[in-house]
Amino acid sequence: NVLYSSGGHFSMLAPLSAQAQLSNLNRQIVSTLLDFFGGDVALVLDAVELHGSDFCIDTNANLSPLGECWSQLNAKLKAQKERLLREVAVSDIDGYTRVFGPFGTGGVETFCIVCHSEPNQPDGLAKHGIVRPVRTDVLEEAERKCSLCESFEDLSRTIAHAQYLLVRYTQYADQPADKMQGELRWHTVLQAFGIQIWLNDEEELVKRYRDGDCVFRLNQPNFAPVERNGKVVPVIGFRFMPTFTPLESDAEGDGVHIRDMDKMAQDSEGAPYYGVLRMDVDDLGRIFRIGLGVRMSLSRMMTLSRMLTMFFEGYLNRICHHIDPTCKHLYPIYSGGDDLFIVGSWDRIIKLAQEIHHCFHDYTCRNPAITISAGTSLHRKKYPLYQSADDAKGFLDIAKRYTHHDGHAKDAFCFWGATLDWSETMPWLQRWHDWLVEQIRADRSANKEASSRALLFKLMRIAELYYQREMELERRSNWTHEQIECRLRCERWLWRLVYYLSKEYKHLRDELDELSRSLVEDDHIRHLRLLTRWVELSTRGGD
């Protein structure tokens, strides 16, 4: 009985007798994954025994028996991850070489421009009769890709139009290696485990279906069978999948393709950059262990897991459509389990982060114990996507280390490296960003842009004064954080702010007075540098 399966995690109930097979099963799976991915992808399996008493609920206890078992299981999985591939490495000389190498040929050997893999690597592919060529007959270096990376591109195009998921169980895992020949593709490793998967539209589904296949309808909770050309295909369930994809017609007009990053960056409002967003539910493991309290049960765990999956795999499509109704600016690379990774036009990415937080907050009934953090990064069009993904992940990690004034941790947004709280600082930034952008655009329409642009530059100078002085004070190792903050409140930026904003802009007096008060009294001066940078990019006309 599968309790949960999403986001790279699964849990299930099994007979106690199955525990004896677990070690051997884990070894087989790890060995096969090592052959196909060279250690980049692995799986850890472990189990704990459950007894009838573990399902009892004692309202006087600090933690439910099931919660204690869950904590034990997580501890065992953590220990397994720390000695990943150990059994393979110590099995024999061949196992040691499979884990520690050497790998490939090195030198000037051709490699995939995406994953940097050399041809036919890892070496374990050979035992399965699989090759992994790298295309060399291409005009541009950006097209020099291995068969696996090319297949992922094909998969992304297929997902955009898929209506059904078809699963077929085979016996490939028990057959000789010569039954699995050809190039390494995204579905090859699944065949090695005895599974074939297709993502189809209705016409393809009817052609491919065989008796015994499992068919799921995508993003529609509809169990009605598919009837076409006199053939009936039963549908056994439905699956949510983030299929929101930015598409455009080919130049020749004979098809559609996924918009590339250059075009999404070019279509940004203001500067032609692209943004990356990564979000993650805070302390989900802790929520599962103790969040349900002494009333923790398998049904409650399953409900919580499935509701989170429904949000990230299903509801996210609706949120993306709301922010990008033309479906040209956002591209969810991954969303499932409890986290997501999305790229797109940088201005839409910022709006999307706020909308996801707002929707998730409502989705969880504004439960203060279930929060979400985010990190977003900004990049020029030619900046490599894999590096921008790491940058955004770094910002997400920074958000996870944030502590609020009331003492609660995480629940934050790292916006281009500056960590903010969702409830106060982000609304303040959004409000004054919109107001300043409106002033600049209004003056631009009246051919008076120099005035509002001068105001922006003065605010930028004030922000830079504060930032530079903050850096100087932080270098004084004998000063505490509280001493630095106290000193910063009465530095040169303050009287410069009063001087700049009191002498001019009489027609904006009320708004500027309010802005000044919030900078000084509410300590938002710390965020002025980010605000002015955001406004400058939003109103920029070129690269």
XYZ file of C-alpha atoms in Angstrom:
543
model
C 0.000 0.000 0.000
C 1.649 3.213 -1.192
C 0.987 5.990 1.315
C 2.774 8.770 -0.550
C 4.852 9.175 -3.692
C 5.918 12.597 -4.956
C 8.880 14.908 -5.187
C 11.465 12.123 -5.086
C 10.086 10.576 -1.873
C 7.764 7.684 -1.190
C 6.483 5.680 1.754
C 4.483 2.475 1.835
C 3.125 -0.234 4.083
C 4.479 -3.724 3.428
C 4.386 -7.128 5.155
C 7.009 -7.590 7.848
C 8.459 -10.481 5.831
C 9.406 -8.015 3.062
C 12.003 -6.398 5.331
C 14.386 -9.308 4.703
C 14.401 -8.469 0.982
C 14.974 -4.757 1.470
C 18.776 -4.810 1.616
C 19.123 -6.860 -1.566
C 16.510 -4.739 -3.361
C 18.274 -1.535 -2.355
C 21.596 -2.916 -3.596
C 20.105 -3.854 -6.984
C 18.457 -0.466 -7.470
C 21.565 1.486 -6.441
C 23.735 -0.638 -8.743
C 21.435 -0.078 -11.729
C 21.208 3.669 -11.100
C 24.999 3.780 -10.809
C 25.287 2.129 -14.227
C 22.993 4.688 -15.825
C 23.906 7.887 -13.950
C 27.363 7.327 -12.487
C 26.307 8.297 -8.949
C 24.454 11.499 -9.885
C 21.130 9.819 -9.073
C 20.683 7.306 -6.260
C 18.013 5.905 -3.966
C 18.004 5.032 -0.276
C 15.563 2.521 1.180
C 14.942 1.642 4.802
C 12.142 0.512 7.062
C 10.922 0.375 10.637
C 8.629 -2.209 12.202
C 5.116 -1.140 13.115
C 3.025 -2.830 15.792
C -0.643 -2.582 16.568
C 0.090 -0.353 19.571
C 1.770 2.200 17.275
C -1.640 3.093 15.869
C -3.125 3.903 19.272
C -3.787 7.536 20.129
C -2.862 8.715 23.626
C -3.915 12.315 24.161
C -1.725 12.549 27.287
C 1.499 11.699 25.445
C 3.957 14.264 24.087
C 4.319 12.454 20.760
C 2.259 9.755 19.102
C 3.826 6.278 18.776
C 3.502 6.607 15.006
C 5.339 9.934 15.140
C 8.202 8.289 17.025
C 8.382 5.552 14.374
C 8.437 8.225 11.675
C 11.344 9.972 13.407
C 13.238 6.680 13.623
C 12.684 6.045 9.921
C 13.945 9.509 8.967
C 17.048 9.002 11.125
C 17.759 5.688 9.390
C 17.328 7.263 5.947
C 19.685 10.088 6.898
C 22.299 7.558 7.992
C 21.852 5.691 4.706
C 22.485 8.867 2.711
C 25.731 9.463 4.596
C 27.098 6.114 3.422
C 25.600 6.170 -0.049
C 27.264 3.735 -2.515
C 29.350 2.257 0.319
C 28.202 -1.299 -0.307
C 29.045 -1.030 -3.997
C 32.481 0.476 -3.316
C 33.575 -2.181 -0.789
C 32.114 -5.163 -2.642
C 35.203 -5.770 -4.820
C 37.810 -4.009 -6.979
C 35.291 -3.519 -9.768
C 32.844 -1.914 -7.344
C 35.543 0.457 -6.061
C 36.339 1.525 -9.627
C 32.646 2.045 -10.431
C 32.346 4.514 -7.554
C 35.736 6.273 -7.511
C 36.894 5.975 -11.121
C 38.822 7.030 -13.096
C 36.027 7.958 -15.500
C 36.032 8.857 -19.183
C 39.064 9.703 -21.275
C 39.617 13.395 -20.489
C 41.760 15.609 -22.698
C 40.070 17.254 -25.649
C 37.298 14.655 -25.819
C 33.955 16.005 -27.040
C 31.439 16.523 -24.228
C 27.778 17.501 -23.911
C 27.394 21.263 -23.603
C 24.478 20.795 -21.156
C 25.505 18.070 -18.692
C 29.249 17.976 -19.571
C 29.136 14.196 -19.995
C 31.601 12.529 -22.349
C 30.283 10.110 -24.993
C 29.053 6.741 -23.673
C 29.543 7.716 -20.040
C 29.143 6.331 -17.448
C 30.910 3.078 -18.295
C 28.077 0.995 -16.803
C 25.872 1.736 -19.827
C 27.830 -0.802 -21.865
C 26.645 -3.761 -19.793
C 23.055 -2.842 -20.673
C 23.804 -2.487 -24.383
C 23.187 1.275 -24.249
C 25.204 4.063 -25.891
C 25.194 7.793 -25.124
C 26.466 9.652 -28.184
C 27.221 13.367 -28.181
C 26.152 15.144 -31.367
C 29.132 16.581 -33.231
C 27.471 17.212 -36.614
C 26.031 20.562 -35.489
C 26.865 24.108 -36.534
C 26.511 25.775 -33.124
C 28.193 24.717 -29.889
C 24.885 25.161 -28.030
C 23.485 22.232 -30.034
C 26.244 19.809 -28.997
C 24.160 17.644 -26.695
C 24.131 14.020 -25.600
C 21.200 11.742 -26.370
C 19.888 11.969 -22.786
C 19.748 15.777 -22.785
C 18.119 15.774 -26.220
C 15.499 13.345 -24.940
C 14.691 15.664 -22.019
C 14.029 18.437 -24.554
C 11.705 16.094 -26.435
C 9.990 15.211 -23.153
C 9.356 18.870 -22.312
C 7.655 19.395 -25.676
C 5.584 16.246 -25.177
C 4.446 17.290 -21.688
C 3.116 20.596 -23.037
C 0.472 18.767 -25.096
C -0.033 15.606 -23.026
C -3.544 14.650 -21.943
C -2.929 11.121 -20.671
C -0.251 9.151 -18.858
C 0.052 5.518 -19.981
C 2.042 3.057 -17.841
C 2.983 -0.439 -18.999
C 4.766 -3.004 -16.830
C 7.258 -5.201 -18.671
C 9.898 -7.804 -17.845
C 12.975 -5.948 -19.118
C 14.653 -6.144 -15.734
C 14.779 -9.952 -15.981
C 15.917 -10.204 -19.605
C 19.452 -10.202 -21.057
C 21.243 -6.943 -21.814
C 20.877 -7.404 -25.567
C 17.130 -6.736 -25.174
C 17.968 -3.102 -24.266
C 19.847 -1.595 -27.162
C 19.977 1.910 -28.526
C 20.689 5.383 -27.218
C 20.247 6.511 -23.622
C 16.951 8.376 -23.332
C 14.902 9.641 -20.383
C 12.790 6.472 -20.338
C 15.647 3.960 -20.742
C 16.334 3.531 -17.039
C 12.614 2.990 -16.403
C 12.701 0.115 -18.884
C 15.597 -1.364 -16.915
C 13.228 -1.527 -13.940
C 10.435 -3.048 -16.022
C 8.336 0.064 -16.637
C 7.389 1.881 -19.838
C 5.754 5.305 -19.784
C 4.152 7.429 -22.492
C 2.585 10.868 -22.376
C -0.079 10.982 -25.082
C -2.932 12.933 -26.539
C -6.191 11.075 -27.129
C -5.359 9.831 -30.629
C -1.931 8.489 -29.637
C -3.392 6.871 -26.521
C -5.949 4.847 -28.469
C -3.291 3.651 -30.922
C -0.817 2.621 -28.217
C -3.105 1.108 -25.582
C -2.919 -2.623 -24.811
C -4.887 -4.716 -22.368
C -3.310 -4.447 -18.931
C -1.975 -0.913 -19.417
C -2.703 1.692 -16.731
C -4.087 4.992 -18.029
C -4.321 8.230 -16.025
C -5.986 11.429 -17.211
C -3.798 14.504 -16.625
C -5.060 17.559 -14.725
C -8.710 16.499 -15.021
C -10.429 14.551 -12.196
C -12.408 12.495 -14.681
C -12.593 8.693 -14.716
C -14.666 8.411 -17.900
C -13.188 5.962 -20.449
C -11.790 7.217 -23.743
C -13.890 6.172 -26.734
C -12.516 6.696 -30.228
C -12.894 4.855 -33.542
C -14.899 2.116 -31.866
C -12.173 1.419 -29.282
C -12.696 1.924 -25.553
C -9.721 2.704 -23.298
C -10.438 2.530 -19.543
C -9.078 5.329 -17.342
C -8.193 4.147 -13.835
C -7.427 7.518 -12.267
C -6.041 11.007 -12.739
C -2.768 12.738 -12.016
C -1.981 16.398 -11.592
C 1.098 17.562 -13.475
C 2.569 21.072 -13.950
C 2.152 21.329 -17.734
C 2.194 25.139 -18.065
C 4.594 25.725 -20.978
C 5.431 28.893 -22.980
C 4.943 28.001 -26.647
C 5.238 29.872 -29.934
C 4.914 29.036 -33.614
C 7.963 28.126 -35.657
C 9.268 30.753 -38.058
C 8.189 28.526 -40.953
C 4.701 28.244 -39.457
C 4.677 24.458 -39.568
C 4.619 23.763 -35.828
C 5.197 25.090 -32.318
C 8.164 24.982 -29.983
C 9.005 26.058 -26.441
C 10.105 29.680 -26.212
C 13.776 30.050 -25.467
C 15.193 32.019 -22.565
C 16.345 34.907 -24.779
C 12.788 35.687 -25.851
C 11.339 35.430 -22.353
C 14.092 37.778 -21.147
C 13.476 40.179 -24.035
C 9.767 40.295 -23.206
C 10.408 41.320 -19.608
C 9.068 44.668 -18.489
C 12.091 46.969 -18.491
C 15.546 45.414 -18.634
C 15.814 42.290 -20.860
C 16.809 39.835 -18.129
C 15.395 36.527 -16.997
C 14.621 35.424 -13.466
C 14.749 32.149 -11.571
C 12.446 31.253 -8.685
C 12.890 28.452 -6.192
C 10.443 27.861 -3.341
C 10.226 25.247 -0.624
C 7.885 24.465 2.279
C 9.599 25.173 5.599
C 10.387 22.332 8.015
C 8.169 19.800 6.269
C 9.939 16.896 7.957
C 9.261 18.460 11.349
C 5.616 18.996 10.409
C 5.268 15.305 9.628
C 7.092 14.221 12.785
C 5.408 16.408 15.395
C 3.031 18.773 13.597
C 0.097 16.388 13.778
C 0.732 15.926 17.481
C -0.494 12.939 19.437
C -3.331 12.427 16.947
C -0.953 11.517 14.147
C -2.276 8.669 12.002
C -1.544 7.208 8.588
C -4.691 8.757 7.137
C -3.727 12.217 8.414
C -0.197 11.830 7.035
C -1.543 10.759 3.651
C -4.014 13.641 3.579
C -1.310 16.200 4.357
C 1.031 14.726 1.733
C -1.591 14.585 -0.976
C -2.851 18.093 -0.308
C 0.686 19.453 -0.665
C 1.126 17.463 -3.872
C -2.153 18.829 -5.195
C -0.945 22.388 -4.638
C 2.475 22.032 -6.266
C 1.479 19.717 -9.114
C -2.061 20.898 -9.812
C -2.922 24.333 -8.426
C 0.374 25.792 -9.653
C -0.900 25.637 -13.251
C -3.779 27.966 -12.312
C -1.464 30.388 -10.532
C 0.868 30.573 -13.544
C -2.106 31.216 -15.859
C -3.230 34.041 -13.575
C 0.183 35.758 -13.693
C 0.874 34.917 -17.356
C -2.453 34.549 -19.218
C -0.725 34.616 -22.631
C 1.486 31.685 -21.600
C 4.684 33.288 -22.934
C 6.646 34.477 -19.895
C 6.848 31.643 -17.332
C 8.205 28.107 -17.535
C 7.939 25.731 -14.544
C 10.952 23.428 -14.818
C 9.901 21.408 -11.785
C 7.119 21.471 -9.236
C 6.181 18.596 -6.964
C 6.266 17.323 -3.421
C 6.957 20.498 -1.458
C 9.135 22.627 -3.744
C 9.330 24.223 -7.181
C 11.780 25.656 -9.717
C 10.508 28.159 -12.311
C 12.226 30.406 -14.868
C 10.849 33.247 -16.953
C 10.657 36.986 -17.507
C 12.133 38.504 -14.361
C 9.215 40.855 -13.632
C 6.674 38.017 -13.842
C 8.863 35.865 -11.594
C 8.599 38.456 -8.803
C 4.820 38.652 -9.184
C 4.615 34.867 -9.278
C 6.572 34.466 -6.034
C 4.163 36.769 -4.210
C 1.105 35.104 -5.726
C 2.300 31.603 -4.834
C 2.967 32.708 -1.261
C -0.460 34.342 -1.028
C -2.241 31.289 -2.473
C -0.274 28.859 -0.310
C -1.072 30.945 2.765
C -4.781 30.727 1.950
C -4.508 27.064 0.919
C -3.162 26.141 4.363
C -5.917 28.192 6.065
C -3.228 30.678 7.157
C -1.764 28.133 9.539
C 1.318 29.845 11.061
C 3.067 26.468 11.382
C 2.987 25.766 7.620
C 5.012 28.384 5.770
C 6.969 28.672 2.545
C 10.261 30.393 1.705
C 11.592 31.542 -1.652
C 14.701 32.755 -3.405
C 14.853 34.576 -6.738
C 17.843 35.565 -8.847
C 18.269 37.861 -11.858
C 20.420 37.119 -14.899
C 21.384 38.340 -18.340
C 20.090 36.384 -21.317
C 23.267 34.398 -21.963
C 23.902 33.408 -18.348
C 23.891 29.565 -18.114
C 20.680 28.158 -16.686
C 22.413 25.571 -14.495
C 24.413 28.338 -12.810
C 21.345 30.526 -12.328
C 19.580 27.544 -10.738
C 22.430 27.267 -8.223
C 22.274 31.016 -7.562
C 18.550 30.879 -6.824
C 19.076 27.815 -4.621
C 21.697 29.775 -2.680
C 19.210 32.604 -2.145
C 16.576 30.094 -1.002
C 19.054 28.732 1.538
C 19.627 32.289 2.795
C 15.859 32.741 3.208
C 15.776 29.515 5.230
C 18.265 31.041 7.695
C 16.204 34.197 8.278
C 14.891 34.950 11.776
C 11.997 37.373 12.234
C 11.754 40.010 14.965
C 9.302 37.851 16.920
C 11.754 34.940 16.899
C 10.162 32.604 14.360
C 12.471 31.403 11.607
C 12.282 30.981 7.823
C 8.990 32.051 6.145
C 10.994 34.574 4.092
C 11.775 35.780 0.559
C 15.385 36.281 -0.537
C 14.951 38.891 -3.268
C 18.206 39.189 -5.281
C 20.209 38.461 -2.131
C 18.205 40.672 0.260
C 16.084 38.685 2.725
C 12.598 40.034 3.411
C 9.543 39.036 5.368
C 6.423 38.382 3.304
C 3.929 40.255 5.462
C 5.429 43.741 5.948
C 8.573 44.450 3.950
C 7.473 42.926 0.643
C 4.179 44.890 0.549
C 6.152 48.050 1.374
C 8.553 47.385 -1.489
C 5.732 46.615 -3.906
C 3.823 49.753 -3.000
C 6.721 52.180 -3.461
C 8.012 50.358 -6.516
C 4.636 50.781 -8.208
C 4.414 54.439 -7.184
C 7.890 55.365 -8.425
C 7.410 53.457 -11.682
C 4.095 55.248 -12.199
C 5.755 58.658 -11.701
C 8.540 57.872 -14.153
C 6.149 56.586 -16.811
C 3.791 59.524 -16.389
C 6.673 61.976 -16.761
C 7.970 59.996 -19.736
C 4.605 60.385 -21.462
C 4.721 64.126 -20.803
C 8.372 64.373 -21.904
C 9.392 65.239 -18.326
C 11.143 62.008 -17.419
C 14.280 63.823 -16.261
C 12.509 65.067 -13.121
C 11.304 61.711 -11.787
C 14.460 59.983 -12.986
C 16.479 62.524 -10.970
C 14.403 61.630 -7.900
C 15.227 57.961 -8.426
C 18.948 58.687 -8.728
C 18.891 60.759 -5.527
C 17.238 57.878 -3.690
C 19.876 55.556 -5.131
C 22.655 57.805 -3.776
C 21.032 57.823 -0.335
C 20.754 54.036 -0.404
C 24.393 53.722 -1.443
C 25.503 56.041 1.367
C 23.706 53.832 3.878
C 25.094 50.631 2.367
C 28.707 51.832 2.217
C 28.598 53.091 5.797
C 27.073 49.795 6.929
C 29.955 47.906 5.294
C 32.499 50.176 7.015
C 30.945 49.663 10.446
C 30.665 45.891 10.011
C 34.408 45.720 9.402
C 34.896 46.952 12.958
C 35.007 43.561 14.619
C 34.601 44.971 18.138
C 31.133 46.398 17.372
C 27.972 44.391 18.014
C 25.092 44.222 15.548
C 22.963 46.386 17.854
C 25.691 49.050 18.067
C 26.007 49.159 14.286
C 22.247 49.528 13.808
C 22.079 52.296 16.409
C 24.933 54.209 14.769
C 23.451 53.821 11.275
C 20.236 55.561 12.288
C 21.983 58.939 12.567
C 24.548 58.812 9.777
C 25.025 61.109 6.786
C 22.308 59.421 4.707
C 19.673 60.844 7.077
C 20.371 64.543 6.620
C 21.015 63.930 2.893
C 17.544 62.395 2.686
C 15.977 65.419 4.378
C 17.906 67.843 2.160
C 17.129 66.074 -1.132
C 13.420 65.554 -0.561
C 12.476 68.807 1.166
C 13.834 71.283 -1.396
C 12.122 69.945 -4.530
C 9.138 67.946 -5.791
C 6.509 70.132 -4.122
C 3.745 68.369 -6.095
C 4.751 65.067 -4.474
C 5.124 66.431 -0.954
C 2.636 64.116 0.818
C 3.945 60.927 -0.779
C 7.600 61.819 -0.227
C 6.952 62.717 3.410
C 5.334 59.322 3.914
C 8.235 57.592 2.162
C 10.753 59.461 4.317
C 8.949 58.510 7.520
C 8.869 54.848 6.562
C 12.577 54.913 5.708
C 13.520 56.450 9.044
C 10.902 55.385 11.587
C 10.182 51.886 10.227
C 13.832 51.245 9.368
C 13.042 50.561 5.706
C 16.210 52.416 4.776
C 17.772 48.925 4.817
C 15.638 48.057 1.786
C 16.003 51.295 -0.190
C 18.917 49.916 -2.226
C 16.798 46.976 -3.401
C 13.809 49.239 -4.070
C 15.735 51.649 -6.289
C 17.423 48.799 -8.151
C 14.040 47.209 -8.821
C 12.547 50.500 -10.053
C 15.573 51.226 -12.239
C 15.310 47.828 -13.954
C 11.536 48.154 -14.372
C 11.884 51.477 -16.183
C 14.977 50.732 -18.210
C 14.493 50.816 -21.966
C 17.383 48.582 -23.087
C 20.135 46.206 -22.053
